[in-house]
Short mmCIF file of C-alpha atoms and ligand atoms in Angstrom, two decimals:
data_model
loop_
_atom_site.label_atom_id
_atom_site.label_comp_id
_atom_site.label_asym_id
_atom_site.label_seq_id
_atom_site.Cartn_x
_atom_site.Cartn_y
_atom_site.Cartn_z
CA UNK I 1163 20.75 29.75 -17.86
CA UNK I 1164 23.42 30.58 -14.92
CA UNK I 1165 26.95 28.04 -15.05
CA UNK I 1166 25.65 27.57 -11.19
CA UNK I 1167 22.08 26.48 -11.98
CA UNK I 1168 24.03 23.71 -14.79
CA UNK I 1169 26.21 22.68 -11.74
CA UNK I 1170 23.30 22.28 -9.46
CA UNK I 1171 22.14 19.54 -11.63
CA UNK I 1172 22.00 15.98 -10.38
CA UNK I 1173 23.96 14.72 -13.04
CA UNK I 1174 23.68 10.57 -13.57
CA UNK I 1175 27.19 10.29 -11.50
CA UNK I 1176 25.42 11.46 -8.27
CA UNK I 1177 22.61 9.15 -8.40
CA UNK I 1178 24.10 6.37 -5.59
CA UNK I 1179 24.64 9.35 -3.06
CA UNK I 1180 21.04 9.61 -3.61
CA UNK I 1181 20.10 6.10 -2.79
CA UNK I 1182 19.48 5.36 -6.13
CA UNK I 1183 21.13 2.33 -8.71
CA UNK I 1184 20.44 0.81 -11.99
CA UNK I 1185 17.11 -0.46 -10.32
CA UNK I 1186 16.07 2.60 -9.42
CA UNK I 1187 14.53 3.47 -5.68
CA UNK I 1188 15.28 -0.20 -5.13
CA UNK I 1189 18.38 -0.79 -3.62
CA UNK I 1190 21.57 -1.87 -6.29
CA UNK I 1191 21.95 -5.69 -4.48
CA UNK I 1192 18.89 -7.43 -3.20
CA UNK I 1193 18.16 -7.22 0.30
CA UNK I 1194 19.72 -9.06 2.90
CA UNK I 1195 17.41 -12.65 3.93
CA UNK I 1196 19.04 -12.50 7.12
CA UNK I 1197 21.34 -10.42 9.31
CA UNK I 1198 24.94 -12.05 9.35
CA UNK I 1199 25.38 -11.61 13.12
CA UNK I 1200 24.18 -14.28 15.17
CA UNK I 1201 23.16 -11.66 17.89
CA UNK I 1202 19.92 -11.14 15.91
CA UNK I 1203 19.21 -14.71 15.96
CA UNK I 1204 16.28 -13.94 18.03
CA UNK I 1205 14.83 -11.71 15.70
CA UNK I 1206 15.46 -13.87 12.46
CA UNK I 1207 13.84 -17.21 14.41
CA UNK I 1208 10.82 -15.14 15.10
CA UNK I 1209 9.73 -13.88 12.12
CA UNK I 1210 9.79 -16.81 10.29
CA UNK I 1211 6.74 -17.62 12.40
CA UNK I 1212 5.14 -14.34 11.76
CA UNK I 1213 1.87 -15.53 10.00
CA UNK I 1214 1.31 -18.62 12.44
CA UNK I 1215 1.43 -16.67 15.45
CA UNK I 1216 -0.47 -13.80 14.12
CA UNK I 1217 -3.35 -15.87 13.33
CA UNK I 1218 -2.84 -18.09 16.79
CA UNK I 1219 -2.86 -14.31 18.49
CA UNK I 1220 0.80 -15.21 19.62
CA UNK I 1221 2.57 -12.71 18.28
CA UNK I 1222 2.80 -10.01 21.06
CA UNK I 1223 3.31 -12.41 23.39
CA UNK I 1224 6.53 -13.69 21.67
CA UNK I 1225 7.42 -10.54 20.60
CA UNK I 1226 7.29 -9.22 24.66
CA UNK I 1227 10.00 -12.71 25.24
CA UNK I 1228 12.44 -11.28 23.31
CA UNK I 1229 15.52 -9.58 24.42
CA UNK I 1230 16.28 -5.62 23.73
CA UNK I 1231 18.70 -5.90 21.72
CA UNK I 1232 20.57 -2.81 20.23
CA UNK I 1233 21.81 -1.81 16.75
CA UNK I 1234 25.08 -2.25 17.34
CA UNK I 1235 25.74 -4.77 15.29
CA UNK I 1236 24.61 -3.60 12.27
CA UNK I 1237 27.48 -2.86 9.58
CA UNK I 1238 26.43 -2.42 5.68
CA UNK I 1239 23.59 -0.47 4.46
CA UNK I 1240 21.88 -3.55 3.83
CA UNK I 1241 22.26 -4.62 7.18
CA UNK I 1242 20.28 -1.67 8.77
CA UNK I 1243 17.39 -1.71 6.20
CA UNK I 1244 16.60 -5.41 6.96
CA UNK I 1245 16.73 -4.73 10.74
CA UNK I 1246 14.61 -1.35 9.71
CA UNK I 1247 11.93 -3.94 7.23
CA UNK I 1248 11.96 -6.54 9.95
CA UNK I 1249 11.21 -4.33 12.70
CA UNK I 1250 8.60 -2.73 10.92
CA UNK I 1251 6.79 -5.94 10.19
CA UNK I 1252 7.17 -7.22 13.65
CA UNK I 1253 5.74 -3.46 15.15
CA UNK I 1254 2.83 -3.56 13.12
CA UNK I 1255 1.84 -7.24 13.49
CA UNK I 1256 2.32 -6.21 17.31
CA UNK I 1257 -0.10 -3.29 17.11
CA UNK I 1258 -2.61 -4.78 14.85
CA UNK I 1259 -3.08 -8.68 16.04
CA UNK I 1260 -6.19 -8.08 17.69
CA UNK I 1261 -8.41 -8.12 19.03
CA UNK I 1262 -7.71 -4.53 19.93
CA UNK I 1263 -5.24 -2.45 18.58
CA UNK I 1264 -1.88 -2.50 20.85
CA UNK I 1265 -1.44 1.08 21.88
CA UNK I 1266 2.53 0.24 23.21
CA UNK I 1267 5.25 -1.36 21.49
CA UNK I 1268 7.71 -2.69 24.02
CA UNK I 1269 11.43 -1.73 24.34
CA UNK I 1270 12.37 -5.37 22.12
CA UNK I 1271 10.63 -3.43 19.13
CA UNK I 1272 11.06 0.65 19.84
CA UNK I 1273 15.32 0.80 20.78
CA UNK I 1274 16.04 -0.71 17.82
CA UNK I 1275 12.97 0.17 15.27
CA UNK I 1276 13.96 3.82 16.55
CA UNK I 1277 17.84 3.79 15.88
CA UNK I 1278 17.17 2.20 12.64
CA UNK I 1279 14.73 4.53 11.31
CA UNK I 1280 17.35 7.83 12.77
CA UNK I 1281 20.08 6.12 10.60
CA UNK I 1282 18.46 5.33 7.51
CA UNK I 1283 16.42 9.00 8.19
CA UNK I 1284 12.87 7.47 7.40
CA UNK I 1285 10.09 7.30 9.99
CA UNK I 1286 9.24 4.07 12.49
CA UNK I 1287 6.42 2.92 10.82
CA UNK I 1288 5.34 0.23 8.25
CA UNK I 1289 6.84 2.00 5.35
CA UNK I 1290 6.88 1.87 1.93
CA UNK I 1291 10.47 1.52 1.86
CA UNK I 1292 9.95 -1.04 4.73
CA UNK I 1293 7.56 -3.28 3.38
CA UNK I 1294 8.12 -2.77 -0.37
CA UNK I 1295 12.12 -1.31 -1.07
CA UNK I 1296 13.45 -3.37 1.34
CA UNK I 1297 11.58 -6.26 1.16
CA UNK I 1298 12.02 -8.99 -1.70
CA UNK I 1299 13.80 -11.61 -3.00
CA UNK I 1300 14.29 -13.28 -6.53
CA UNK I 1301 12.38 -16.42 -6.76
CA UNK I 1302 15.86 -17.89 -8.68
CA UNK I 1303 18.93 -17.02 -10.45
CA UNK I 1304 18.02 -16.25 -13.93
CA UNK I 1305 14.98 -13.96 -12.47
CA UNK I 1306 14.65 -10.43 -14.39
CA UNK I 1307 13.94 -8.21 -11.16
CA UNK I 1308 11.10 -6.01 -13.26
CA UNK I 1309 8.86 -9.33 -13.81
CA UNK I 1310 6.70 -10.27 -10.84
CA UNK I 1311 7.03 -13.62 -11.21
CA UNK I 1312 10.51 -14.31 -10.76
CA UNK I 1313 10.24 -12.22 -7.37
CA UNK I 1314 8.43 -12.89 -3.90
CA UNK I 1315 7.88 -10.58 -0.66
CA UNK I 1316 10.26 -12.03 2.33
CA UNK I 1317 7.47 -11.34 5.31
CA UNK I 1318 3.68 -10.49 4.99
CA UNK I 1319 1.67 -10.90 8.00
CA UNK I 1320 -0.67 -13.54 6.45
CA UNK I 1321 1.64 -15.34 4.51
CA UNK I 1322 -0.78 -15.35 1.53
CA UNK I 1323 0.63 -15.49 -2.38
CA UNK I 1324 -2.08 -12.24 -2.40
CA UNK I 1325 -0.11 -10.46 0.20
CA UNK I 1326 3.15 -11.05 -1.54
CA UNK I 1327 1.77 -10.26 -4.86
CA UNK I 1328 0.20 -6.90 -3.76
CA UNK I 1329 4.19 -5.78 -2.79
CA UNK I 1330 5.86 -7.67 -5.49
CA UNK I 1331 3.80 -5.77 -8.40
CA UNK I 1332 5.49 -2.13 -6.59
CA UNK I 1333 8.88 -3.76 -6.80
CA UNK I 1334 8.38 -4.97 -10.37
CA UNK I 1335 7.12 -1.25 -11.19
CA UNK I 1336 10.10 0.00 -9.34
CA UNK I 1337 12.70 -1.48 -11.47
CA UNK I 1338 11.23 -1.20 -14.80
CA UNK I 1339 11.16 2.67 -13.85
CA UNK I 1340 15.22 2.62 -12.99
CA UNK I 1341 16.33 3.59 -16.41
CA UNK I 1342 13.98 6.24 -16.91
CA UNK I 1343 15.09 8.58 -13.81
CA UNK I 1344 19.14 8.25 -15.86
CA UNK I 1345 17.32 9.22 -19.16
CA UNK I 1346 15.58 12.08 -17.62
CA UNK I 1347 18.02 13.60 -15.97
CA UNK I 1348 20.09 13.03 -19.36
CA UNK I 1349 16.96 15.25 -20.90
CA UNK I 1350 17.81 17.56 -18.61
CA UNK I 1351 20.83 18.26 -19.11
CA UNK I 1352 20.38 18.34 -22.69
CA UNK I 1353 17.66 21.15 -22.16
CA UNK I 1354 21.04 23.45 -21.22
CA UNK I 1355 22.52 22.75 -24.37
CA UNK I 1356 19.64 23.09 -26.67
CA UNK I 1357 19.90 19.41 -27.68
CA UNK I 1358 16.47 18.98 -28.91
CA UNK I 1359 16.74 15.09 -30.53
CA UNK I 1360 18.38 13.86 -26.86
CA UNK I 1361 14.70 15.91 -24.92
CA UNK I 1362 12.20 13.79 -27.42
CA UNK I 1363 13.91 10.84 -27.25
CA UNK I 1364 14.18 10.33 -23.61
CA UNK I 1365 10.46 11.88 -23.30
CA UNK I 1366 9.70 8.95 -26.01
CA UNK I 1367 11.51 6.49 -24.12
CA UNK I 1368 9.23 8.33 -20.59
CA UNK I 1369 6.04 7.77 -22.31
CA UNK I 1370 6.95 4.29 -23.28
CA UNK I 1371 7.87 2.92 -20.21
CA UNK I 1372 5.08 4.30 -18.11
CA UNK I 1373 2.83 2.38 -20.40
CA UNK I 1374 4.53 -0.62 -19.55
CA UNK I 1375 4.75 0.15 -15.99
CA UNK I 1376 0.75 0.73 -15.86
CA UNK I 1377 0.77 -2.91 -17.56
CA UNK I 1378 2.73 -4.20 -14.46
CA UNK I 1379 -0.03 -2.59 -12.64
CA UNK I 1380 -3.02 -4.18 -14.12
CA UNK I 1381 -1.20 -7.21 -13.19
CA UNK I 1382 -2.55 -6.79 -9.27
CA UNK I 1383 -5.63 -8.69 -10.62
CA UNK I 1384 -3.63 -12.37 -11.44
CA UNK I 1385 -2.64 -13.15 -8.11
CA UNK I 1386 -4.19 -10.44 -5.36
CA UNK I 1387 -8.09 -10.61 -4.30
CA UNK I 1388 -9.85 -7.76 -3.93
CA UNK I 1389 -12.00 -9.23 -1.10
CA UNK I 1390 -8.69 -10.29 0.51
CA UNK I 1391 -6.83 -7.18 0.05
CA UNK I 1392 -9.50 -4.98 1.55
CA UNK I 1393 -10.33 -7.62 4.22
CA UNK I 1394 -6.79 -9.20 5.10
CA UNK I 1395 -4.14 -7.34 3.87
CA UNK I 1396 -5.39 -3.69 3.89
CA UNK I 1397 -6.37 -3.62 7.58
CA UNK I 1398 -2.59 -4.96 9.22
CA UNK I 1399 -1.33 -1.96 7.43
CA UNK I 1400 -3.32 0.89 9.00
CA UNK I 1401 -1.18 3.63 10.62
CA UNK I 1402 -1.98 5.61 13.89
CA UNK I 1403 -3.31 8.75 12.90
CA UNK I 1404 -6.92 9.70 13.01
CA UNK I 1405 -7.27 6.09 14.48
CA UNK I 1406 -9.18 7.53 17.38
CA UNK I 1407 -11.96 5.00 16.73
CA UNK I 1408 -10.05 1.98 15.94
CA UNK I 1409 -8.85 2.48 19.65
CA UNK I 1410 -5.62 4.58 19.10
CA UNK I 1411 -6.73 7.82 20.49
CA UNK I 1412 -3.18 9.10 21.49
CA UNK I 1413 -0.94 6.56 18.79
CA UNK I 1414 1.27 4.55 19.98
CA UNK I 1415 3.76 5.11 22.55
CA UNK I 1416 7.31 3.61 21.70
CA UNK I 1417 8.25 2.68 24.90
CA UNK I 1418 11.83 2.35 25.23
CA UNK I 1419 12.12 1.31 28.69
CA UNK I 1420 13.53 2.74 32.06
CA UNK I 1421 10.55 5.36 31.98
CA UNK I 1422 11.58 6.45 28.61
CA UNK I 1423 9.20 6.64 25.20
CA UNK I 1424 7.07 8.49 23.24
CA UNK I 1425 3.79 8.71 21.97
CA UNK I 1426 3.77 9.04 18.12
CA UNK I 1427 0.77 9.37 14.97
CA UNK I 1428 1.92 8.33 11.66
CA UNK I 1429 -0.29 7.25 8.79
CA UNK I 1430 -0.24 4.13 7.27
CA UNK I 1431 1.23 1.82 4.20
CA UNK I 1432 0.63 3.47 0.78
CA UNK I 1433 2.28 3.95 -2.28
CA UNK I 1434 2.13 7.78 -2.02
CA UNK I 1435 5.68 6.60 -0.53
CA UNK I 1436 6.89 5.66 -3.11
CA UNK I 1437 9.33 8.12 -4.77
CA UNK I 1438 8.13 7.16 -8.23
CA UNK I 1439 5.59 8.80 -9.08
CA UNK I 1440 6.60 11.81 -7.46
CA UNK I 1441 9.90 11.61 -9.02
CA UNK I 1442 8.13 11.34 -12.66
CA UNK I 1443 6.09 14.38 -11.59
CA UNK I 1444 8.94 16.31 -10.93
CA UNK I 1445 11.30 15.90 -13.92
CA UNK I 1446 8.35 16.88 -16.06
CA UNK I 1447 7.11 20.26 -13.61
CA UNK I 1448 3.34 18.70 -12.96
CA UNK I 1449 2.29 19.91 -9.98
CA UNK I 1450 -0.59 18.76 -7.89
CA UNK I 1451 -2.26 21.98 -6.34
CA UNK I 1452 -4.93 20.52 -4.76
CA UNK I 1453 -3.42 17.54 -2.97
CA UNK I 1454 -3.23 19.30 0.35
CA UNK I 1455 0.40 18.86 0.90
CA UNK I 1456 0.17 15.01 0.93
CA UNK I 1457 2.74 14.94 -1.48
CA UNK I 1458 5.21 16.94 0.93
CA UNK I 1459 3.86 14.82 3.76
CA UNK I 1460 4.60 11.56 2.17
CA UNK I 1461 8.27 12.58 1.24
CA UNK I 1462 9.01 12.22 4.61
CA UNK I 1463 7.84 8.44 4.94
CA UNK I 1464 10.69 8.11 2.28
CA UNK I 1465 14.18 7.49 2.85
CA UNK I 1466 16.00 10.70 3.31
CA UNK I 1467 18.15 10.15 0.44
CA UNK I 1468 14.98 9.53 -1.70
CA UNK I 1469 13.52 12.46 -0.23
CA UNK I 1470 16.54 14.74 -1.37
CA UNK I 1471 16.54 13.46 -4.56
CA UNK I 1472 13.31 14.40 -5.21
CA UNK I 1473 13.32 18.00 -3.53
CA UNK I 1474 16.51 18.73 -5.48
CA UNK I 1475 14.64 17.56 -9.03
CA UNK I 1476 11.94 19.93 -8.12
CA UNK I 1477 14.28 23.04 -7.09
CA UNK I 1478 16.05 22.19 -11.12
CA UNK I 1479 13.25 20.82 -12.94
CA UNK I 1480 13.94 22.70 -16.62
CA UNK I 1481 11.68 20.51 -19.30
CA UNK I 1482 8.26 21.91 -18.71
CA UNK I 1483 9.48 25.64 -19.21
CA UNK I 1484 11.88 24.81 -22.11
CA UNK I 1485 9.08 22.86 -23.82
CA UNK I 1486 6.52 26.14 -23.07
CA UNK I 1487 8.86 28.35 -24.54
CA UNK I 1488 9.61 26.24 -27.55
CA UNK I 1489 6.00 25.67 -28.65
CA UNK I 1490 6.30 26.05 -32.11
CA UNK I 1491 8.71 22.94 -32.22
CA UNK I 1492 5.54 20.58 -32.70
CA UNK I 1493 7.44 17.75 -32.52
CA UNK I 1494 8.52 18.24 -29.12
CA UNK I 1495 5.54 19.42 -27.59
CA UNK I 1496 3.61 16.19 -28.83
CA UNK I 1497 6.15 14.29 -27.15
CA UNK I 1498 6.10 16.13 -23.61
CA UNK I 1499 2.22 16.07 -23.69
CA UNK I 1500 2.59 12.64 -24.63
CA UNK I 1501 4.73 12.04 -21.62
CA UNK I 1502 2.24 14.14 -19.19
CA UNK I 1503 -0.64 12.20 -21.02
CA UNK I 1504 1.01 8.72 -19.79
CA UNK I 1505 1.35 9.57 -16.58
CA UNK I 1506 -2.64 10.37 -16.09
CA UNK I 1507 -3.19 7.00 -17.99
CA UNK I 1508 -1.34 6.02 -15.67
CA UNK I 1509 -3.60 7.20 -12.42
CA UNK I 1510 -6.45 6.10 -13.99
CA UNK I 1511 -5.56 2.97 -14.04
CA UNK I 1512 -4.83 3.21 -10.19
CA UNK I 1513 -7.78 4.70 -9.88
CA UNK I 1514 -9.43 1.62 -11.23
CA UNK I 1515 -7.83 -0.09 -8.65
CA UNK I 1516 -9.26 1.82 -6.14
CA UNK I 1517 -12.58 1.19 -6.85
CA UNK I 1518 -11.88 -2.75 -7.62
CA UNK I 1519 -9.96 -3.36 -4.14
CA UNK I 1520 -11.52 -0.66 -2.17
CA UNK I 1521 -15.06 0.74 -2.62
CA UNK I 1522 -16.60 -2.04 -4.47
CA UNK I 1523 -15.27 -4.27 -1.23
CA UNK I 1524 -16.41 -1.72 1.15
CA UNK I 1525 -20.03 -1.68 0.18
CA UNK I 1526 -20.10 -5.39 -0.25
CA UNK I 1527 -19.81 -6.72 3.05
CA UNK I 1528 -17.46 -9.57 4.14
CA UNK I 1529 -20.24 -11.92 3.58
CA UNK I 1530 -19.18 -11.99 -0.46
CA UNK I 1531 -15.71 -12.05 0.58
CA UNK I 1532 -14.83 -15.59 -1.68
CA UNK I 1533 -16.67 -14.33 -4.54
CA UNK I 1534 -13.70 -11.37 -5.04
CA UNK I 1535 -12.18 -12.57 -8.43
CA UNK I 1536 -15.75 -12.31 -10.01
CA UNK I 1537 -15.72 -8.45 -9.53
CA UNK I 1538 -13.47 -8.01 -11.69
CA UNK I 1539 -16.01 -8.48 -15.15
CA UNK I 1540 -17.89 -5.81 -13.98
CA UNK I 1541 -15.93 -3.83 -12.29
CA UNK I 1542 -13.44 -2.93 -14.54
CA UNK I 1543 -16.04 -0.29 -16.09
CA UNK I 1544 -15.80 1.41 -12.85
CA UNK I 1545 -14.73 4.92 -13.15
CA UNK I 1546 -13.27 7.71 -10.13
CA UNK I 1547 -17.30 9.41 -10.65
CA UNK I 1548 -18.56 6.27 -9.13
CA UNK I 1549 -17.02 6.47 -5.87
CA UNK I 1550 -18.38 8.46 -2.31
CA UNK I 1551 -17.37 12.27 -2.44
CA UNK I 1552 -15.43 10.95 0.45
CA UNK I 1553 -13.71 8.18 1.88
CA UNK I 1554 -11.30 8.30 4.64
CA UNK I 1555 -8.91 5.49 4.54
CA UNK I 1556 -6.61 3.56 7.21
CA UNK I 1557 -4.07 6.20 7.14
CA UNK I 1558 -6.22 8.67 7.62
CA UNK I 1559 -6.37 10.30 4.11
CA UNK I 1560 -9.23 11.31 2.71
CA UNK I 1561 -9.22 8.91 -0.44
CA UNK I 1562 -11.13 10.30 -3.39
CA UNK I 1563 -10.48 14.48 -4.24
CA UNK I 1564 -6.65 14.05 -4.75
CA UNK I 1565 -7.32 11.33 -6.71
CA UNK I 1566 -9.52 12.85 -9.07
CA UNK I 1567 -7.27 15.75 -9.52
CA UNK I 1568 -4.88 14.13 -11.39
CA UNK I 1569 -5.92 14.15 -15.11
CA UNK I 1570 -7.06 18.21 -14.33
CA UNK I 1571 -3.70 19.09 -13.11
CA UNK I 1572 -1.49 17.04 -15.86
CA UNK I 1573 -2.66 16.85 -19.17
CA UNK I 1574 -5.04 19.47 -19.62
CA UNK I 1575 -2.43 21.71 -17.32
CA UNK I 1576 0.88 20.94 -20.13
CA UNK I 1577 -1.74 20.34 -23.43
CA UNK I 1578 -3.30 23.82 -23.07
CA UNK I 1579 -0.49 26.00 -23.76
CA UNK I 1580 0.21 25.14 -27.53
CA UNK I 1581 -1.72 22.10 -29.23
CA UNK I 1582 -5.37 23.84 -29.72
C1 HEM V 658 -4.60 -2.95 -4.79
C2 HEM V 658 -3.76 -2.04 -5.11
C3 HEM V 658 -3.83 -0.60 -4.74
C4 HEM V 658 -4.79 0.10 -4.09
C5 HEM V 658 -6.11 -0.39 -3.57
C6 HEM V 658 -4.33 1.46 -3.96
C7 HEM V 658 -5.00 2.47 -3.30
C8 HEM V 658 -4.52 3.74 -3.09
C9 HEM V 658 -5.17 4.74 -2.32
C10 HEM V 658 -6.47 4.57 -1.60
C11 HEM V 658 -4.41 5.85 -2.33
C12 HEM V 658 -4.73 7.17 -1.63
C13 HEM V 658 -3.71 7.60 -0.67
C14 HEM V 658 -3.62 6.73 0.56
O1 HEM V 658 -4.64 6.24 1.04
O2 HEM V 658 -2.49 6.56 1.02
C15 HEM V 658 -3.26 5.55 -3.14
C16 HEM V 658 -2.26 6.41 -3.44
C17 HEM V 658 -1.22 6.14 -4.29
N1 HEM V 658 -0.95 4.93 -4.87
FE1 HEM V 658 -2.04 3.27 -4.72
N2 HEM V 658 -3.12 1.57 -4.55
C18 HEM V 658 -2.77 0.33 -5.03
C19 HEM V 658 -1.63 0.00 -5.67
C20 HEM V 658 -0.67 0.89 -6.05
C21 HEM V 658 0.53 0.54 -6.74
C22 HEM V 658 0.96 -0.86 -7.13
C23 HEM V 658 1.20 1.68 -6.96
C24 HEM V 658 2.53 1.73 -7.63
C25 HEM V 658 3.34 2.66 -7.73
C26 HEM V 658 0.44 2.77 -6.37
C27 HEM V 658 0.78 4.10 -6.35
C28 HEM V 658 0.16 5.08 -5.64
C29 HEM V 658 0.62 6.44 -5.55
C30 HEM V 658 1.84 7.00 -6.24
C31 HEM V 658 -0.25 7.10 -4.71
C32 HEM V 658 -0.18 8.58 -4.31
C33 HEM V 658 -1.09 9.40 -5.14
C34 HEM V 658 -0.52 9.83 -6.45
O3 HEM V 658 0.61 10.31 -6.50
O4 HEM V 658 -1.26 9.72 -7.46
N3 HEM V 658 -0.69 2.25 -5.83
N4 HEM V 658 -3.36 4.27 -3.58
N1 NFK V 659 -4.56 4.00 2.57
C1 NFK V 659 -5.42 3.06 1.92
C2 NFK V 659 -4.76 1.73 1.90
C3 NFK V 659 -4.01 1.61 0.67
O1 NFK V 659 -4.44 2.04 -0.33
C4 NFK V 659 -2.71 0.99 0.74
C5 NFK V 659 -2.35 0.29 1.86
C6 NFK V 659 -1.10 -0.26 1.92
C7 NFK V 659 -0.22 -0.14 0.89
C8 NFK V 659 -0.59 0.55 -0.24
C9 NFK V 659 -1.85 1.12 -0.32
N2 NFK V 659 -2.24 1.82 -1.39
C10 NFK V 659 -1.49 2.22 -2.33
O2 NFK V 659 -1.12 2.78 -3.18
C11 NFK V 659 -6.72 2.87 2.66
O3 NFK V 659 -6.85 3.40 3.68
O4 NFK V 659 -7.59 2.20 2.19
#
């Protein structure tokens, strides 16, 4: 291995200029609960109202009221993302209120929702990072920030414990990853000194917690209805591409006053933007041939600092080729397939979720809507195989084949080398 390729690596010091703390992709302090300047008074007053006025079909009119106010008041870090997660919220409870789609966003929403996205180099849209990252607060002061119930979403759109729930669960998954990115890219740099205790133990300590995290994620069930999610919550956070039929033929244009704007397509809310997963993917070299480059695409509804991070842990990525070249060293291979072997328990766990909060819903009808919890007896049997060969979802993704792909391209990819 070349001294340059060693210094290349992201080594635990460099993590913050990455965006990334002891909490992982979640930002070091909470975020802000309210911009310290009383010039965005305006802004703060308004959303507290957010799911009244939504559901009186208010909102766009007080959203057109408000001044255009700039970002120039915006100091910290913290300051910009909670003008960024505000705006977002605001801009897509503008679009989506109903009972057609809004195909403008007026100059109070784009000046700002623009500058704010250029600075914090993430795209104007509900985001991931807007909705989830950027969007929380600890229920008190004792509250451990990887347990769901000691945390709580500052704005949904319906203002529904299900809503806050569905985001909370992310955040809770979020922080319970944070140590394992400083472990991992410990393992890495133990890979250049042929440290072979310091690789299985922090691929131990991988497996482990991705266990726990897909426990966090079977949590969804205690407090977020399928009915609702797919009825409710699911729809507010479409995007504008491939919304042609919804009524957003040509997106949305950002209009940013005095004859200036632009029309712009972006999907929707998922948690393909979260850098997670796609972190986890890259310190262990599983890639994901057949995804169509939505892995690429969703990078760039990341923060760019996220987005770095995770381009830069591909470029180095050493594990999966040290452990292929080491095969006879049983003890390590068991624990990197173990590892890759997590991470599709993982997905098909998600993928179960899928099919409880998606296409179960969708072929229901909104006529069963109240009956949601009782899905889940029999619906937790439900496996990927039982789902449409295709399903095209409000961001315009086609749901299903990337899904699927995951167990072919992890396990059976890493196990087939050395354990027959
Ligand atoms: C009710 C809950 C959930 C549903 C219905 C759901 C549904 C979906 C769907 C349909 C996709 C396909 C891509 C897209 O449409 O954008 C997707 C992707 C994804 N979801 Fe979820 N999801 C849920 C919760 C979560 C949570 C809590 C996580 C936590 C990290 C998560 C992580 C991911 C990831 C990482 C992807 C990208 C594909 C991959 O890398 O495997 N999802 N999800
Ligand atoms: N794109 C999905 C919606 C969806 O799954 C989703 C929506 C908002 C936030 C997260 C989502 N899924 C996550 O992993 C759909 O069109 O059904």
């Amino acid at each position: 291995m070349s001294p340059l390729k060693i210094n290349l690596l992201p080594s635990p010091a460099a993590l913050p200029s990455y965006g990334i703390s002891e909490n992982g992709f979640l930002p070091a302090e909470q975020p802000l609960t309210k911009l310290p300047h009383a010039y965005y008074q305006s802004w703060e007053e308004l959303i507290e109202e957010l799911p009244q006025l939504l559901k009186a079909g208010q909102w766009r009119q007080r959203v057109d009221e408000l001044p255009v106010l700039d970002t120039s008041h915006l100091e910290s870090e913290r300051e910009w993302q909670r003008a960024y997660s505000m705006l977002a919220v605001t801009a897509q409870a503008y679009i989506w209120q109903g009972p057609e789609p809004s195909e403008r966003l007026p100059p109070s929403i784009s000046v700002s929702f623009l500058a704010t996205a250029d600075h914090l180099e993430v795209h104007p849209v509900a985001t991931y990072a807007a909705l989830n990252l950027w969007n929380y607060r600890a229920l008190h002061d004792q509250a451990a920030i990887c347990q769901p119930d000691d945390l709580v979403a500052l704005h949904t759109q319906t203002g529904t414990e299900d809503e806050s729930w569905f985001f909370i669960i992310s955040n809770a998954m979020e922080a319970r990853a944070g140590p394992i990115i400083k472990r991992m890219l410990l393992a890495m740099e133990a890979v250049e000194h042929d440290d072979v205790p310091t690789i299985i133990d922090a691929l131990e300590y991988f497996t482990e917690s991705i266990v726990d995290i897909g426990k966090l994620l079977e949590r969804m069930d205690e407090r977020c209805r399928p009915q609702f999610f797919y009825h409710h919550i699911r729809p507010n956070l479409a995007g504008s591409m491939n919304m042609e039929a919804a009524g957003l033929p040509n997106g949305v244009f950002y209009d940013e006053g005095n004859g200036k704007g632009s029309w712009r397509k972006y999907r929707g809310g998922s948690n393909g933007q979260s850098s997670l997963l796609q972190c986890f993917d890259a310190v262990l070299g599983v890639k994901h041939e057949r995804c169509n480059g939505f892995h690429a695409e969703m990078r760039r509804y990341m923060p760019g600092p996220h987005a770095r991070f995770l381009d830069d842990i591909e470029a180095i990525a050493n594990i999966r080729s040290y452990v292929d070249s080491h095969q006879d060293n049983a003890p390590l291979l068991k624990a990197y397939n173990d590892a890759v072997a997590s991470l599709s328990g993982f997905r098909d766990k998600h993928i179960q979720l899928v099919t409880r909060y998606i296409i179960l819903p969708s072929r229901m009808g909104k006529r069963e809507e109240d009956s949601g919890r009782k899905n889940l007896a029999t619906s937790s049997t439900q496996k990927a195989s039982d789902a449409p060969q295709e399903l095209v979802g409000t961001g315009g993704t086609t749901l299903i084949p990337f899904l699927r792909t995951s167990r072919d391209e992890t396990s059976e990819a890493a196990v087939a080398r050395g354990t027959a």
